[in-house]
Amino acid sequence: PLSVSFPRQDREQYLSAVQVKTPPGLLGMLSHVSLCGEPQAQQGTCGAESQIGSTTVAAGAGEHPFYLGGRVYITGPYDGAPFGLSVVVPALAGPFNLGDVIVRAAINVDPSTAALTITSGPLPQIIDGVPTRIRSINVTVDRPEFTFNATNCTGQQITATLAGSQGASASVSSPYA
């Protein structure tokens, strides 16, 4: 499995978008999954045959954010990229049901290295008048026989650019071996 997490601290801007770049060769075996098509991907109604992982989102103010779980699906072409993601998180907290929050992402493949660039669409800042205040996002790709690890043994890294709601951005990285 591959797991990536993006937290923010108090007094940091709210997350508004994420772009992740993987090392060359870290891929998914598309022969082991069916791509979710449109309009299912846009409506958040992809089937289990397209699910490649899960997500956990922490939202809210203060020291005790509210955690929501969701599903990650791989899709066909999206936003000019050959592949995409449909990330579906039911916004359900006690008696409050704000429906499914769907965030799309484009997956571009570098033709010479096969490195992936995954670029999210905008992350919601307000849903039906309720501020989201996203504290952290974790995505885990854990579909059996899907992830294909890079075969290069040299030190590599996964990098990301996190965009803030007020225009700031931060570059982060984590070693990959």
PDB file of C-alpha atoms in Angstrom:
ATOM      1  CA  PRO A   1       0.000   0.000   0.000  1.00  0.00           C
ATOM      2  CA  LEU A   2       0.940   3.618  -0.527  1.00  0.00           C
ATOM      3  CA  SER A   3      -0.234   6.173   1.999  1.00  0.00           C
ATOM      4  CA  VAL A   4       0.212   9.959   1.797  1.00  0.00           C
ATOM      5  CA  SER A   5      -0.866  12.479   4.435  1.00  0.00           C
ATOM      6  CA  PHE A   6      -1.156  16.249   4.319  1.00  0.00           C
ATOM      7  CA  PRO A   7      -1.805  17.972   7.655  1.00  0.00           C
ATOM      8  CA  ARG A   8      -1.998  21.659   8.463  1.00  0.00           C
ATOM      9  CA  GLN A   9      -1.457  23.326  11.809  1.00  0.00           C
ATOM     10  CA  ASP A  10      -3.474  26.027  13.551  1.00  0.00           C
ATOM     11  CA  ARG A  11      -2.868  29.469  12.060  1.00  0.00           C
ATOM     12  CA  GLU A  12      -1.887  27.973   8.687  1.00  0.00           C
ATOM     13  CA  GLN A  13      -4.051  28.618   5.659  1.00  0.00           C
ATOM     14  CA  TYR A  14      -6.773  26.123   4.867  1.00  0.00           C
ATOM     15  CA  LEU A  15      -5.822  23.557   2.217  1.00  0.00           C
ATOM     16  CA  SER A  16      -7.338  24.418  -1.155  1.00  0.00           C
ATOM     17  CA  ALA A  17      -5.544  22.011  -3.551  1.00  0.00           C
ATOM     18  CA  VAL A  18      -2.811  19.371  -3.599  1.00  0.00           C
ATOM     19  CA  GLN A  19      -0.385  18.233  -6.290  1.00  0.00           C
ATOM     20  CA  VAL A  20       1.650  15.035  -5.737  1.00  0.00           C
ATOM     21  CA  LYS A  21       4.587  13.796  -7.821  1.00  0.00           C
ATOM     22  CA  THR A  22       5.666  10.182  -7.494  1.00  0.00           C
ATOM     23  CA  PRO A  23       9.101   8.745  -8.226  1.00  0.00           C
ATOM     24  CA  PRO A  24       9.575   7.053 -11.615  1.00  0.00           C
ATOM     25  CA  GLY A  25       8.163   3.548 -11.722  1.00  0.00           C
ATOM     26  CA  LEU A  26       5.668   3.835  -8.843  1.00  0.00           C
ATOM     27  CA  LEU A  27       2.562   2.908 -10.794  1.00  0.00           C
ATOM     28  CA  GLY A  28      -0.797   1.168 -10.674  1.00  0.00           C
ATOM     29  CA  MET A  29      -1.577  -2.035 -12.551  1.00  0.00           C
ATOM     30  CA  LEU A  30      -4.527  -0.891 -14.649  1.00  0.00           C
ATOM     31  CA  SER A  31      -5.203  -4.469 -15.783  1.00  0.00           C
ATOM     32  CA  HIS A  32      -6.346  -5.235 -12.196  1.00  0.00           C
ATOM     33  CA  VAL A  33      -9.060  -2.556 -12.065  1.00  0.00           C
ATOM     34  CA  SER A  34     -11.878  -1.123 -14.184  1.00  0.00           C
ATOM     35  CA  LEU A  35     -11.780   2.610 -14.847  1.00  0.00           C
ATOM     36  CA  CYS A  36     -14.818   4.511 -13.613  1.00  0.00           C
ATOM     37  CA  GLY A  37     -16.426   6.472 -16.432  1.00  0.00           C
ATOM     38  CA  GLU A  38     -18.259   9.747 -16.621  1.00  0.00           C
ATOM     39  CA  PRO A  39     -20.788  10.770 -15.328  1.00  0.00           C
ATOM     40  CA  GLN A  40     -20.399   8.256 -12.480  1.00  0.00           C
ATOM     41  CA  ALA A  41     -17.024   9.750 -11.479  1.00  0.00           C
ATOM     42  CA  GLN A  42     -18.492  13.259 -11.323  1.00  0.00           C
ATOM     43  CA  GLN A  43     -21.550  12.079  -9.383  1.00  0.00           C
ATOM     44  CA  GLY A  44     -19.566   9.946  -6.927  1.00  0.00           C
ATOM     45  CA  THR A  45     -21.285   6.713  -7.967  1.00  0.00           C
ATOM     46  CA  CYS A  46     -18.310   4.613  -9.119  1.00  0.00           C
ATOM     47  CA  GLY A  47     -18.481   0.887  -8.392  1.00  0.00           C
ATOM     48  CA  ALA A  48     -16.229  -1.291  -6.261  1.00  0.00           C
ATOM     49  CA  GLU A  49     -14.423  -2.510  -9.387  1.00  0.00           C
ATOM     50  CA  SER A  50     -12.902   1.005  -9.702  1.00  0.00           C
ATOM     51  CA  GLN A  51     -11.998   1.555  -6.046  1.00  0.00           C
ATOM     52  CA  ILE A  52      -8.237   1.685  -5.440  1.00  0.00           C
ATOM     53  CA  GLY A  53      -8.172   2.985  -1.881  1.00  0.00           C
ATOM     54  CA  SER A  54      -9.624   5.103   0.860  1.00  0.00           C
ATOM     55  CA  THR A  55      -9.272   8.534   2.375  1.00  0.00           C
ATOM     56  CA  THR A  56      -9.639  10.049   5.813  1.00  0.00           C
ATOM     57  CA  VAL A  57     -10.277  13.761   6.172  1.00  0.00           C
ATOM     58  CA  ALA A  58     -10.125  15.685   9.438  1.00  0.00           C
ATOM     59  CA  ALA A  59     -12.150  18.895   9.442  1.00  0.00           C
ATOM     60  CA  GLY A  60     -13.121  21.532  11.945  1.00  0.00           C
ATOM     61  CA  ALA A  61     -11.585  24.049  14.274  1.00  0.00           C
ATOM     62  CA  GLY A  62      -9.676  23.403  17.464  1.00  0.00           C
ATOM     63  CA  GLU A  63      -7.770  20.468  18.883  1.00  0.00           C
ATOM     64  CA  HIS A  64     -10.453  17.849  18.181  1.00  0.00           C
ATOM     65  CA  PRO A  65     -11.378  17.857  14.486  1.00  0.00           C
ATOM     66  CA  PHE A  66     -14.109  15.626  13.086  1.00  0.00           C
ATOM     67  CA  TYR A  67     -12.880  12.654  11.036  1.00  0.00           C
ATOM     68  CA  LEU A  68     -14.660  11.443   7.921  1.00  0.00           C
ATOM     69  CA  GLY A  69     -13.831   8.403   5.824  1.00  0.00           C
ATOM     70  CA  GLY A  70     -14.241   8.117   2.091  1.00  0.00           C
ATOM     71  CA  ARG A  71     -13.345   6.134  -1.014  1.00  0.00           C
ATOM     72  CA  VAL A  72     -10.872   6.727  -3.857  1.00  0.00           C
ATOM     73  CA  TYR A  73     -11.689   5.554  -7.402  1.00  0.00           C
ATOM     74  CA  ILE A  74      -9.580   5.584 -10.550  1.00  0.00           C
ATOM     75  CA  THR A  75     -11.245   7.040 -13.620  1.00  0.00           C
ATOM     76  CA  GLY A  76     -10.693   7.426 -17.304  1.00  0.00           C
ATOM     77  CA  PRO A  77      -9.476  10.701 -18.812  1.00  0.00           C
ATOM     78  CA  TYR A  78     -10.036  13.798 -16.696  1.00  0.00           C
ATOM     79  CA  ASP A  79      -9.139  17.447 -17.232  1.00  0.00           C
ATOM     80  CA  GLY A  80      -6.842  16.705 -20.178  1.00  0.00           C
ATOM     81  CA  ALA A  81      -4.989  13.910 -18.369  1.00  0.00           C
ATOM     82  CA  PRO A  82      -5.184  10.251 -19.444  1.00  0.00           C
ATOM     83  CA  PHE A  83      -6.489   9.168 -16.019  1.00  0.00           C
ATOM     84  CA  GLY A  84      -8.143  10.688 -13.001  1.00  0.00           C
ATOM     85  CA  LEU A  85      -9.414  10.112  -9.504  1.00  0.00           C
ATOM     86  CA  SER A  86     -12.845  10.524  -7.993  1.00  0.00           C
ATOM     87  CA  VAL A  87     -12.559  10.961  -4.226  1.00  0.00           C
ATOM     88  CA  VAL A  88     -15.914  10.603  -2.474  1.00  0.00           C
ATOM     89  CA  VAL A  89     -16.374  11.571   1.184  1.00  0.00           C
ATOM     90  CA  PRO A  90     -19.839  11.402   2.770  1.00  0.00           C
ATOM     91  CA  ALA A  91     -20.190  14.580   4.863  1.00  0.00           C
ATOM     92  CA  LEU A  92     -22.257  13.030   7.627  1.00  0.00           C
ATOM     93  CA  ALA A  93     -21.863  14.211  11.218  1.00  0.00           C
ATOM     94  CA  GLY A  94     -24.521  13.008  13.639  1.00  0.00           C
ATOM     95  CA  PRO A  95     -27.873  14.340  12.451  1.00  0.00           C
ATOM     96  CA  PHE A  96     -26.225  16.596   9.851  1.00  0.00           C
ATOM     97  CA  ASN A  97     -25.964  15.175   6.348  1.00  0.00           C
ATOM     98  CA  LEU A  98     -24.355  17.531   3.824  1.00  0.00           C
ATOM     99  CA  GLY A  99     -24.265  14.827   1.149  1.00  0.00           C
ATOM    100  CA  ASP A 100     -21.280  13.379  -0.640  1.00  0.00           C
ATOM    101  CA  VAL A 101     -18.319  15.682  -1.228  1.00  0.00           C
ATOM    102  CA  ILE A 102     -16.629  14.749  -4.497  1.00  0.00           C
ATOM    103  CA  VAL A 103     -13.149  15.992  -5.345  1.00  0.00           C
ATOM    104  CA  ARG A 104     -11.656  15.104  -8.707  1.00  0.00           C
ATOM    105  CA  ALA A 105      -7.973  14.851  -9.566  1.00  0.00           C
ATOM    106  CA  ALA A 106      -6.059  14.533 -12.835  1.00  0.00           C
ATOM    107  CA  ILE A 107      -3.320  11.903 -13.220  1.00  0.00           C
ATOM    108  CA  ASN A 108      -0.643  12.769 -15.764  1.00  0.00           C
ATOM    109  CA  VAL A 109       2.062  10.273 -16.734  1.00  0.00           C
ATOM    110  CA  ASP A 110       5.533  11.466 -17.771  1.00  0.00           C
ATOM    111  CA  PRO A 111       6.127   9.672 -21.107  1.00  0.00           C
ATOM    112  CA  SER A 112       9.877   9.248 -20.529  1.00  0.00           C
ATOM    113  CA  THR A 113      10.013   8.248 -16.843  1.00  0.00           C
ATOM    114  CA  ALA A 114       6.460   7.031 -16.091  1.00  0.00           C
ATOM    115  CA  ALA A 115       6.444   9.297 -13.004  1.00  0.00           C
ATOM    116  CA  LEU A 116       2.944  10.384 -12.042  1.00  0.00           C
ATOM    117  CA  THR A 117       1.696  13.886 -11.300  1.00  0.00           C
ATOM    118  CA  ILE A 118      -1.651  13.886  -9.492  1.00  0.00           C
ATOM    119  CA  THR A 119      -3.334  17.291  -9.320  1.00  0.00           C
ATOM    120  CA  SER A 120      -6.485  17.731  -7.268  1.00  0.00           C
ATOM    121  CA  GLY A 121      -9.326  19.990  -8.144  1.00  0.00           C
ATOM    122  CA  PRO A 122     -10.350  22.627  -5.597  1.00  0.00           C
ATOM    123  CA  LEU A 123     -10.926  21.338  -2.080  1.00  0.00           C
ATOM    124  CA  PRO A 124     -14.231  22.591  -0.650  1.00  0.00           C
ATOM    125  CA  GLN A 125     -13.986  25.531   1.733  1.00  0.00           C
ATOM    126  CA  ILE A 126     -17.722  25.777   2.528  1.00  0.00           C
ATOM    127  CA  ILE A 127     -20.473  23.171   2.080  1.00  0.00           C
ATOM    128  CA  ASP A 128     -24.070  24.411   2.360  1.00  0.00           C
ATOM    129  CA  GLY A 129     -22.893  27.335   4.495  1.00  0.00           C
ATOM    130  CA  VAL A 130     -20.710  25.201   6.772  1.00  0.00           C
ATOM    131  CA  PRO A 131     -16.957  26.020   6.717  1.00  0.00           C
ATOM    132  CA  THR A 132     -14.933  22.828   6.216  1.00  0.00           C
ATOM    133  CA  ARG A 133     -11.637  23.930   7.776  1.00  0.00           C
ATOM    134  CA  ILE A 134      -9.797  20.844   6.518  1.00  0.00           C
ATOM    135  CA  ARG A 135      -7.094  19.904   9.051  1.00  0.00           C
ATOM    136  CA  SER A 136      -5.618  16.871   7.335  1.00  0.00           C
ATOM    137  CA  ILE A 137      -6.052  14.577   4.378  1.00  0.00           C
ATOM    138  CA  ASN A 138      -4.794  11.013   4.218  1.00  0.00           C
ATOM    139  CA  VAL A 139      -5.068   8.901   1.073  1.00  0.00           C
ATOM    140  CA  THR A 140      -4.212   5.207   1.113  1.00  0.00           C
ATOM    141  CA  VAL A 141      -3.972   3.217  -2.123  1.00  0.00           C
ATOM    142  CA  ASP A 142      -4.322  -0.385  -0.989  1.00  0.00           C
ATOM    143  CA  ARG A 143      -6.213  -2.341  -3.630  1.00  0.00           C
ATOM    144  CA  PRO A 144      -4.656  -5.836  -3.762  1.00  0.00           C
ATOM    145  CA  GLU A 145      -2.290  -6.370  -6.728  1.00  0.00           C
ATOM    146  CA  PHE A 146      -2.670  -2.734  -7.862  1.00  0.00           C
ATOM    147  CA  THR A 147       0.390  -0.803  -6.684  1.00  0.00           C
ATOM    148  CA  PHE A 148       3.545  -1.536  -8.664  1.00  0.00           C
ATOM    149  CA  ASN A 149       6.623  -0.397  -6.737  1.00  0.00           C
ATOM    150  CA  ALA A 150       9.493   1.369  -8.425  1.00  0.00           C
ATOM    151  CA  THR A 151      12.442  -0.945  -9.094  1.00  0.00           C
ATOM    152  CA  ASN A 152      15.191   1.645  -8.759  1.00  0.00           C
ATOM    153  CA  CYS A 153      17.085   1.157  -5.481  1.00  0.00           C
ATOM    154  CA  THR A 154      18.565   4.676  -5.326  1.00  0.00           C
ATOM    155  CA  GLY A 155      17.097   7.173  -2.885  1.00  0.00           C
ATOM    156  CA  GLN A 156      13.953   8.786  -4.257  1.00  0.00           C
ATOM    157  CA  GLN A 157      11.140  10.884  -2.897  1.00  0.00           C
ATOM    158  CA  ILE A 158       7.496  11.698  -3.215  1.00  0.00           C
ATOM    159  CA  THR A 159       6.985  15.444  -3.483  1.00  0.00           C
ATOM    160  CA  ALA A 160       3.890  17.582  -3.134  1.00  0.00           C
ATOM    161  CA  THR A 161       2.802  21.169  -3.442  1.00  0.00           C
ATOM    162  CA  LEU A 162       0.070  22.246  -1.037  1.00  0.00           C
ATOM    163  CA  ALA A 163      -1.989  25.290  -1.972  1.00  0.00           C
ATOM    164  CA  GLY A 164      -3.536  27.469   0.719  1.00  0.00           C
ATOM    165  CA  SER A 165      -6.919  29.172   0.581  1.00  0.00           C
ATOM    166  CA  GLN A 166      -5.322  32.642   0.646  1.00  0.00           C
ATOM    167  CA  GLY A 167      -2.786  32.050  -2.132  1.00  0.00           C
ATOM    168  CA  ALA A 168       0.204  30.649  -0.255  1.00  0.00           C
ATOM    169  CA  SER A 169       1.821  27.369  -1.264  1.00  0.00           C
ATOM    170  CA  ALA A 170       4.266  24.995   0.353  1.00  0.00           C
ATOM    171  CA  SER A 171       6.485  22.317  -1.143  1.00  0.00           C
ATOM    172  CA  VAL A 172       6.901  19.150   0.907  1.00  0.00           C
ATOM    173  CA  SER A 173       8.649  15.845   0.320  1.00  0.00           C
ATOM    174  CA  SER A 174       9.096  12.443   1.881  1.00  0.00           C
ATOM    175  CA  PRO A 175      11.721   9.780   1.167  1.00  0.00           C
ATOM    176  CA  TYR A 176      10.642   6.760  -0.862  1.00  0.00           C
ATOM    177  CA  ALA A 177      12.649   3.545  -0.843  1.00  0.00           C
TER     178      ALA A 177
END
